[in-house]
Amino acid sequence: MSIEALIAFNLVLLAALASPGAAMLYTVKKTVSAGRRAGVMTGMGLGTAAACWTLAAFLGLESVFALFPWAYGALKAGGALYLIWIAVQTWRHARAPLNDAPTPSARSFAGGLLVNFGNPKSMLFAAAVILVVFPKDLSAGQIAFVVLNHLVLEWLFYGVLATALSAPAARAGYLRLKPIFDRIAASLLGAFGLRLLLER
């Protein structure tokens, strides 16, 4: 495995992380509403699930999904319904004041895990990138290194994002516009969920 291949993988991964999507939106909402720690833990959950999908891609899970399309469909439907549930709850509580009680770290982490585990398209994306970037004969140690690299990069990205968004000015701006921001977030999360549910 060459350093060029690893750099290419990381650049594609960073571009994917920076593009707007359900994971990014969920992290933003969680951070500005519940604070930096909740945002960091959410990002750690998202990153852990994404790294697991990369490992699954190396292990050939896309072949299993091809053989058992119902498994892929069930996982995708579960993830879509979870995003829609988050959207409904966000919309319903858009005008409610923030609860000052800190969000438990385990709950934030689990929320991030569920958002990305419910998106098996992440694994198909990883499989496509791996196929293009890396040679087929990677050793177990090299595979472990790529997966660990993916995990660390995701954690760093979401850690920086959560730190930036938890600044007092960002939080104050969110509090002023909470009903509007929450309804926009709910609409987008619901749209992501519906698209995941209806896509073939």
PDB file of C-alpha atoms in Angstrom:
ATOM      1  CA  MET A   1       0.000   0.000   0.000  1.00  0.00           C
ATOM      2  CA  SER A   2       1.485   3.335  -1.049  1.00  0.00           C
ATOM      3  CA  ILE A   3       1.317   6.641   0.795  1.00  0.00           C
ATOM      4  CA  GLU A   4      -0.269   8.122  -2.356  1.00  0.00           C
ATOM      5  CA  ALA A   5      -3.176   5.670  -2.067  1.00  0.00           C
ATOM      6  CA  LEU A   6      -3.734   6.599   1.580  1.00  0.00           C
ATOM      7  CA  ILE A   7      -3.639  10.328   0.765  1.00  0.00           C
ATOM      8  CA  ALA A   8      -6.144   9.817  -2.062  1.00  0.00           C
ATOM      9  CA  PHE A   9      -8.456   7.876   0.273  1.00  0.00           C
ATOM     10  CA  ASN A  10      -8.240  10.626   2.906  1.00  0.00           C
ATOM     11  CA  LEU A  11      -8.947  13.398   0.385  1.00  0.00           C
ATOM     12  CA  VAL A  12     -12.042  11.616  -0.918  1.00  0.00           C
ATOM     13  CA  LEU A  13     -13.161  10.942   2.649  1.00  0.00           C
ATOM     14  CA  LEU A  14     -12.721  14.598   3.673  1.00  0.00           C
ATOM     15  CA  ALA A  15     -14.699  15.734   0.641  1.00  0.00           C
ATOM     16  CA  ALA A  16     -17.498  13.327   1.580  1.00  0.00           C
ATOM     17  CA  LEU A  17     -17.470  14.492   5.216  1.00  0.00           C
ATOM     18  CA  ALA A  18     -17.654  18.157   4.220  1.00  0.00           C
ATOM     19  CA  SER A  19     -20.593  17.642   1.856  1.00  0.00           C
ATOM     20  CA  PRO A  20     -24.017  18.382   3.351  1.00  0.00           C
ATOM     21  CA  GLY A  21     -25.867  15.256   4.385  1.00  0.00           C
ATOM     22  CA  ALA A  22     -27.795  13.661   7.224  1.00  0.00           C
ATOM     23  CA  ALA A  23     -24.656  13.015   9.326  1.00  0.00           C
ATOM     24  CA  MET A  24     -23.416  16.593   9.013  1.00  0.00           C
ATOM     25  CA  LEU A  25     -26.843  18.074   9.720  1.00  0.00           C
ATOM     26  CA  TYR A  26     -27.402  15.801  12.720  1.00  0.00           C
ATOM     27  CA  THR A  27     -24.024  16.807  14.185  1.00  0.00           C
ATOM     28  CA  VAL A  28     -24.697  20.511  13.671  1.00  0.00           C
ATOM     29  CA  LYS A  29     -28.097  20.305  15.343  1.00  0.00           C
ATOM     30  CA  LYS A  30     -26.812  18.205  18.228  1.00  0.00           C
ATOM     31  CA  THR A  31     -23.883  20.538  18.858  1.00  0.00           C
ATOM     32  CA  VAL A  32     -25.712  23.858  18.786  1.00  0.00           C
ATOM     33  CA  SER A  33     -28.607  22.529  20.848  1.00  0.00           C
ATOM     34  CA  ALA A  34     -26.745  20.390  23.413  1.00  0.00           C
ATOM     35  CA  GLY A  35     -23.184  21.717  23.415  1.00  0.00           C
ATOM     36  CA  ARG A  36     -19.665  20.709  22.414  1.00  0.00           C
ATOM     37  CA  ARG A  37     -19.480  17.441  24.356  1.00  0.00           C
ATOM     38  CA  ALA A  38     -22.723  16.161  22.824  1.00  0.00           C
ATOM     39  CA  GLY A  39     -21.491  17.183  19.364  1.00  0.00           C
ATOM     40  CA  VAL A  40     -18.130  15.466  19.843  1.00  0.00           C
ATOM     41  CA  MET A  41     -19.740  12.265  21.111  1.00  0.00           C
ATOM     42  CA  THR A  42     -22.248  12.310  18.242  1.00  0.00           C
ATOM     43  CA  GLY A  43     -19.349  12.670  15.814  1.00  0.00           C
ATOM     44  CA  MET A  44     -17.508   9.800  17.485  1.00  0.00           C
ATOM     45  CA  GLY A  45     -20.574   7.609  16.992  1.00  0.00           C
ATOM     46  CA  LEU A  46     -20.870   8.658  13.351  1.00  0.00           C
ATOM     47  CA  GLY A  47     -17.161   8.034  12.769  1.00  0.00           C
ATOM     48  CA  THR A  48     -17.200   4.647  14.464  1.00  0.00           C
ATOM     49  CA  ALA A  49     -20.100   3.463  12.307  1.00  0.00           C
ATOM     50  CA  ALA A  50     -18.457   4.813   9.143  1.00  0.00           C
ATOM     51  CA  ALA A  51     -15.169   3.049   9.943  1.00  0.00           C
ATOM     52  CA  CYS A  52     -17.128  -0.177  10.533  1.00  0.00           C
ATOM     53  CA  TRP A  53     -18.676   0.229   7.064  1.00  0.00           C
ATOM     54  CA  THR A  54     -15.177   0.628   5.599  1.00  0.00           C
ATOM     55  CA  LEU A  55     -14.093  -2.582   7.328  1.00  0.00           C
ATOM     56  CA  ALA A  56     -17.231  -4.275   5.990  1.00  0.00           C
ATOM     57  CA  ALA A  57     -16.321  -3.085   2.481  1.00  0.00           C
ATOM     58  CA  PHE A  58     -12.852  -4.625   2.811  1.00  0.00           C
ATOM     59  CA  LEU A  59     -14.457  -7.867   3.993  1.00  0.00           C
ATOM     60  CA  GLY A  60     -16.801  -7.940   1.014  1.00  0.00           C
ATOM     61  CA  LEU A  61     -20.128  -7.237   2.699  1.00  0.00           C
ATOM     62  CA  GLU A  62     -21.429  -5.681  -0.536  1.00  0.00           C
ATOM     63  CA  SER A  63     -21.387  -9.224  -1.974  1.00  0.00           C
ATOM     64  CA  VAL A  64     -23.608 -10.377   0.891  1.00  0.00           C
ATOM     65  CA  PHE A  65     -26.023  -7.534   0.176  1.00  0.00           C
ATOM     66  CA  ALA A  66     -26.037  -8.550  -3.492  1.00  0.00           C
ATOM     67  CA  LEU A  67     -26.936 -12.115  -2.508  1.00  0.00           C
ATOM     68  CA  PHE A  68     -29.495 -11.032   0.105  1.00  0.00           C
ATOM     69  CA  PRO A  69     -30.995  -7.741  -1.092  1.00  0.00           C
ATOM     70  CA  TRP A  70     -33.666  -7.942   1.610  1.00  0.00           C
ATOM     71  CA  ALA A  71     -30.928  -7.452   4.249  1.00  0.00           C
ATOM     72  CA  TYR A  72     -29.752  -4.265   2.535  1.00  0.00           C
ATOM     73  CA  GLY A  73     -33.362  -3.098   2.156  1.00  0.00           C
ATOM     74  CA  ALA A  74     -34.194  -3.800   5.800  1.00  0.00           C
ATOM     75  CA  LEU A  75     -31.134  -1.952   7.060  1.00  0.00           C
ATOM     76  CA  LYS A  76     -31.815   1.002   4.768  1.00  0.00           C
ATOM     77  CA  ALA A  77     -35.490   1.146   5.791  1.00  0.00           C
ATOM     78  CA  GLY A  78     -34.539   1.070   9.474  1.00  0.00           C
ATOM     79  CA  GLY A  79     -32.103   3.937   8.998  1.00  0.00           C
ATOM     80  CA  ALA A  80     -34.631   5.930   6.996  1.00  0.00           C
ATOM     81  CA  LEU A  81     -37.316   5.501   9.655  1.00  0.00           C
ATOM     82  CA  TYR A  82     -34.863   6.577  12.360  1.00  0.00           C
ATOM     83  CA  LEU A  83     -34.051   9.791  10.447  1.00  0.00           C
ATOM     84  CA  ILE A  84     -37.773  10.464   9.943  1.00  0.00           C
ATOM     85  CA  TRP A  85     -38.384   9.903  13.673  1.00  0.00           C
ATOM     86  CA  ILE A  86     -35.624  12.427  14.511  1.00  0.00           C
ATOM     87  CA  ALA A  87     -37.200  14.869  12.041  1.00  0.00           C
ATOM     88  CA  VAL A  88     -40.664  14.521  13.593  1.00  0.00           C
ATOM     89  CA  GLN A  89     -39.320  15.011  17.141  1.00  0.00           C
ATOM     90  CA  THR A  90     -37.278  18.033  16.052  1.00  0.00           C
ATOM     91  CA  TRP A  91     -40.306  19.633  14.381  1.00  0.00           C
ATOM     92  CA  ARG A  92     -42.591  18.937  17.357  1.00  0.00           C
ATOM     93  CA  HIS A  93     -40.177  20.526  19.833  1.00  0.00           C
ATOM     94  CA  ALA A  94     -39.025  23.426  17.659  1.00  0.00           C
ATOM     95  CA  ARG A  95     -40.650  26.025  19.926  1.00  0.00           C
ATOM     96  CA  ALA A  96     -39.781  24.283  23.189  1.00  0.00           C
ATOM     97  CA  PRO A  97     -37.005  25.897  25.260  1.00  0.00           C
ATOM     98  CA  LEU A  98     -33.715  24.033  25.480  1.00  0.00           C
ATOM     99  CA  ASN A  99     -33.337  21.580  28.308  1.00  0.00           C
ATOM    100  CA  ASP A 100     -30.275  22.684  30.278  1.00  0.00           C
ATOM    101  CA  ALA A 101     -29.604  19.154  31.523  1.00  0.00           C
ATOM    102  CA  PRO A 102     -26.538  17.781  29.707  1.00  0.00           C
ATOM    103  CA  THR A 103     -27.170  15.052  27.157  1.00  0.00           C
ATOM    104  CA  PRO A 104     -25.586  11.781  28.350  1.00  0.00           C
ATOM    105  CA  SER A 105     -22.457  11.004  26.323  1.00  0.00           C
ATOM    106  CA  ALA A 106     -23.559   7.427  25.677  1.00  0.00           C
ATOM    107  CA  ARG A 107     -26.854   8.667  24.236  1.00  0.00           C
ATOM    108  CA  SER A 108     -25.112  11.106  21.883  1.00  0.00           C
ATOM    109  CA  PHE A 109     -22.666   8.409  20.774  1.00  0.00           C
ATOM    110  CA  ALA A 110     -25.505   5.922  20.182  1.00  0.00           C
ATOM    111  CA  GLY A 111     -27.432   8.505  18.144  1.00  0.00           C
ATOM    112  CA  GLY A 112     -24.441   9.010  15.868  1.00  0.00           C
ATOM    113  CA  LEU A 113     -23.963   5.253  15.517  1.00  0.00           C
ATOM    114  CA  LEU A 114     -27.586   4.735  14.533  1.00  0.00           C
ATOM    115  CA  VAL A 115     -27.572   7.517  11.934  1.00  0.00           C
ATOM    116  CA  ASN A 116     -24.577   6.043  10.076  1.00  0.00           C
ATOM    117  CA  PHE A 117     -25.337   2.362  10.676  1.00  0.00           C
ATOM    118  CA  GLY A 118     -28.738   3.035   9.147  1.00  0.00           C
ATOM    119  CA  ASN A 119     -27.097   4.152   5.915  1.00  0.00           C
ATOM    120  CA  PRO A 120     -25.613   1.101   4.173  1.00  0.00           C
ATOM    121  CA  LYS A 121     -24.887   3.329   1.184  1.00  0.00           C
ATOM    122  CA  SER A 122     -21.856   4.444   3.211  1.00  0.00           C
ATOM    123  CA  MET A 123     -20.486   0.940   2.846  1.00  0.00           C
ATOM    124  CA  LEU A 124     -21.108   0.917  -0.911  1.00  0.00           C
ATOM    125  CA  PHE A 125     -19.334   4.284  -1.165  1.00  0.00           C
ATOM    126  CA  ALA A 126     -16.389   2.916   0.826  1.00  0.00           C
ATOM    127  CA  ALA A 127     -16.288  -0.207  -1.346  1.00  0.00           C
ATOM    128  CA  ALA A 128     -16.155   1.887  -4.526  1.00  0.00           C
ATOM    129  CA  VAL A 129     -13.360   4.117  -3.175  1.00  0.00           C
ATOM    130  CA  ILE A 130     -11.378   1.126  -1.883  1.00  0.00           C
ATOM    131  CA  LEU A 131     -11.678  -0.634  -5.242  1.00  0.00           C
ATOM    132  CA  VAL A 132     -10.291   2.395  -7.086  1.00  0.00           C
ATOM    133  CA  VAL A 133      -7.615   3.481  -4.589  1.00  0.00           C
ATOM    134  CA  PHE A 134      -6.120   0.376  -2.987  1.00  0.00           C
ATOM    135  CA  PRO A 135      -4.602  -2.791  -4.473  1.00  0.00           C
ATOM    136  CA  LYS A 136      -6.520  -6.035  -3.901  1.00  0.00           C
ATOM    137  CA  ASP A 137      -3.764  -7.796  -1.956  1.00  0.00           C
ATOM    138  CA  LEU A 138      -3.712  -5.714   1.230  1.00  0.00           C
ATOM    139  CA  SER A 139      -2.641  -7.605   4.337  1.00  0.00           C
ATOM    140  CA  ALA A 140      -4.797  -7.769   7.457  1.00  0.00           C
ATOM    141  CA  GLY A 141      -2.475  -5.253   9.110  1.00  0.00           C
ATOM    142  CA  GLN A 142      -2.793  -2.814   6.210  1.00  0.00           C
ATOM    143  CA  ILE A 143      -6.583  -3.141   6.244  1.00  0.00           C
ATOM    144  CA  ALA A 144      -6.600  -2.471   9.997  1.00  0.00           C
ATOM    145  CA  PHE A 145      -4.408   0.597   9.432  1.00  0.00           C
ATOM    146  CA  VAL A 146      -6.760   2.025   6.761  1.00  0.00           C
ATOM    147  CA  VAL A 147      -9.802   1.456   8.994  1.00  0.00           C
ATOM    148  CA  LEU A 148      -8.051   3.063  11.985  1.00  0.00           C
ATOM    149  CA  ASN A 149      -6.971   5.959   9.768  1.00  0.00           C
ATOM    150  CA  HIS A 150     -10.609   6.398   8.686  1.00  0.00           C
ATOM    151  CA  LEU A 151     -11.801   6.352  12.300  1.00  0.00           C
ATOM    152  CA  VAL A 152      -9.247   8.936  13.463  1.00  0.00           C
ATOM    153  CA  LEU A 153      -9.938  11.246  10.506  1.00  0.00           C
ATOM    154  CA  GLU A 154     -13.704  11.177  11.175  1.00  0.00           C
ATOM    155  CA  TRP A 155     -13.221  11.802  14.895  1.00  0.00           C
ATOM    156  CA  LEU A 156     -10.878  14.740  14.198  1.00  0.00           C
ATOM    157  CA  PHE A 157     -13.271  16.236  11.636  1.00  0.00           C
ATOM    158  CA  TYR A 158     -16.308  16.056  13.906  1.00  0.00           C
ATOM    159  CA  GLY A 159     -14.289  17.197  16.934  1.00  0.00           C
ATOM    160  CA  VAL A 160     -13.181  20.356  15.108  1.00  0.00           C
ATOM    161  CA  LEU A 161     -16.712  20.927  13.792  1.00  0.00           C
ATOM    162  CA  ALA A 162     -18.279  20.544  17.244  1.00  0.00           C
ATOM    163  CA  THR A 163     -15.710  22.869  18.815  1.00  0.00           C
ATOM    164  CA  ALA A 164     -16.370  25.561  16.191  1.00  0.00           C
ATOM    165  CA  LEU A 165     -20.158  25.285  16.448  1.00  0.00           C
ATOM    166  CA  SER A 166     -20.239  25.312  20.246  1.00  0.00           C
ATOM    167  CA  ALA A 167     -18.737  28.806  20.426  1.00  0.00           C
ATOM    168  CA  PRO A 168     -20.950  31.211  22.431  1.00  0.00           C
ATOM    169  CA  ALA A 169     -21.794  33.273  19.315  1.00  0.00           C
ATOM    170  CA  ALA A 170     -22.959  30.193  17.395  1.00  0.00           C
ATOM    171  CA  ARG A 171     -25.072  28.972  20.312  1.00  0.00           C
ATOM    172  CA  ALA A 172     -26.594  32.411  20.888  1.00  0.00           C
ATOM    173  CA  GLY A 173     -27.500  32.642  17.212  1.00  0.00           C
ATOM    174  CA  TYR A 174     -29.141  29.227  17.381  1.00  0.00           C
ATOM    175  CA  LEU A 175     -31.164  30.181  20.454  1.00  0.00           C
ATOM    176  CA  ARG A 176     -32.463  33.315  18.704  1.00  0.00           C
ATOM    177  CA  LEU A 177     -33.566  31.356  15.639  1.00  0.00           C
ATOM    178  CA  LYS A 178     -34.327  27.985  17.252  1.00  0.00           C
ATOM    179  CA  PRO A 179     -37.867  27.502  15.843  1.00  0.00           C
ATOM    180  CA  ILE A 180     -36.731  28.363  12.310  1.00  0.00           C
ATOM    181  CA  PHE A 181     -33.483  26.399  12.470  1.00  0.00           C
ATOM    182  CA  ASP A 182     -35.155  23.330  13.989  1.00  0.00           C
ATOM    183  CA  ARG A 183     -37.890  23.268  11.360  1.00  0.00           C
ATOM    184  CA  ILE A 184     -35.361  23.612   8.552  1.00  0.00           C
ATOM    185  CA  ALA A 185     -33.293  20.816  10.128  1.00  0.00           C
ATOM    186  CA  ALA A 186     -36.411  18.673  10.573  1.00  0.00           C
ATOM    187  CA  SER A 187     -37.417  19.186   6.938  1.00  0.00           C
ATOM    188  CA  LEU A 188     -33.960  18.259   5.652  1.00  0.00           C
ATOM    189  CA  LEU A 189     -33.589  15.234   7.926  1.00  0.00           C
ATOM    190  CA  GLY A 190     -37.063  14.075   6.929  1.00  0.00           C
ATOM    191  CA  ALA A 191     -36.185  14.531   3.255  1.00  0.00           C
ATOM    192  CA  PHE A 192     -32.978  12.505   3.702  1.00  0.00           C
ATOM    193  CA  GLY A 193     -34.969   9.774   5.418  1.00  0.00           C
ATOM    194  CA  LEU A 194     -37.670   9.703   2.731  1.00  0.00           C
ATOM    195  CA  ARG A 195     -35.069   9.610  -0.037  1.00  0.00           C
ATOM    196  CA  LEU A 196     -33.295   6.703   1.670  1.00  0.00           C
ATOM    197  CA  LEU A 197     -36.636   4.935   2.107  1.00  0.00           C
ATOM    198  CA  LEU A 198     -37.833   5.415  -1.465  1.00  0.00           C
ATOM    199  CA  GLU A 199     -34.552   5.004  -3.354  1.00  0.00           C
ATOM    200  CA  ARG A 200     -33.951   1.677  -5.080  1.00  0.00           C
TER     201      ARG A 200
END
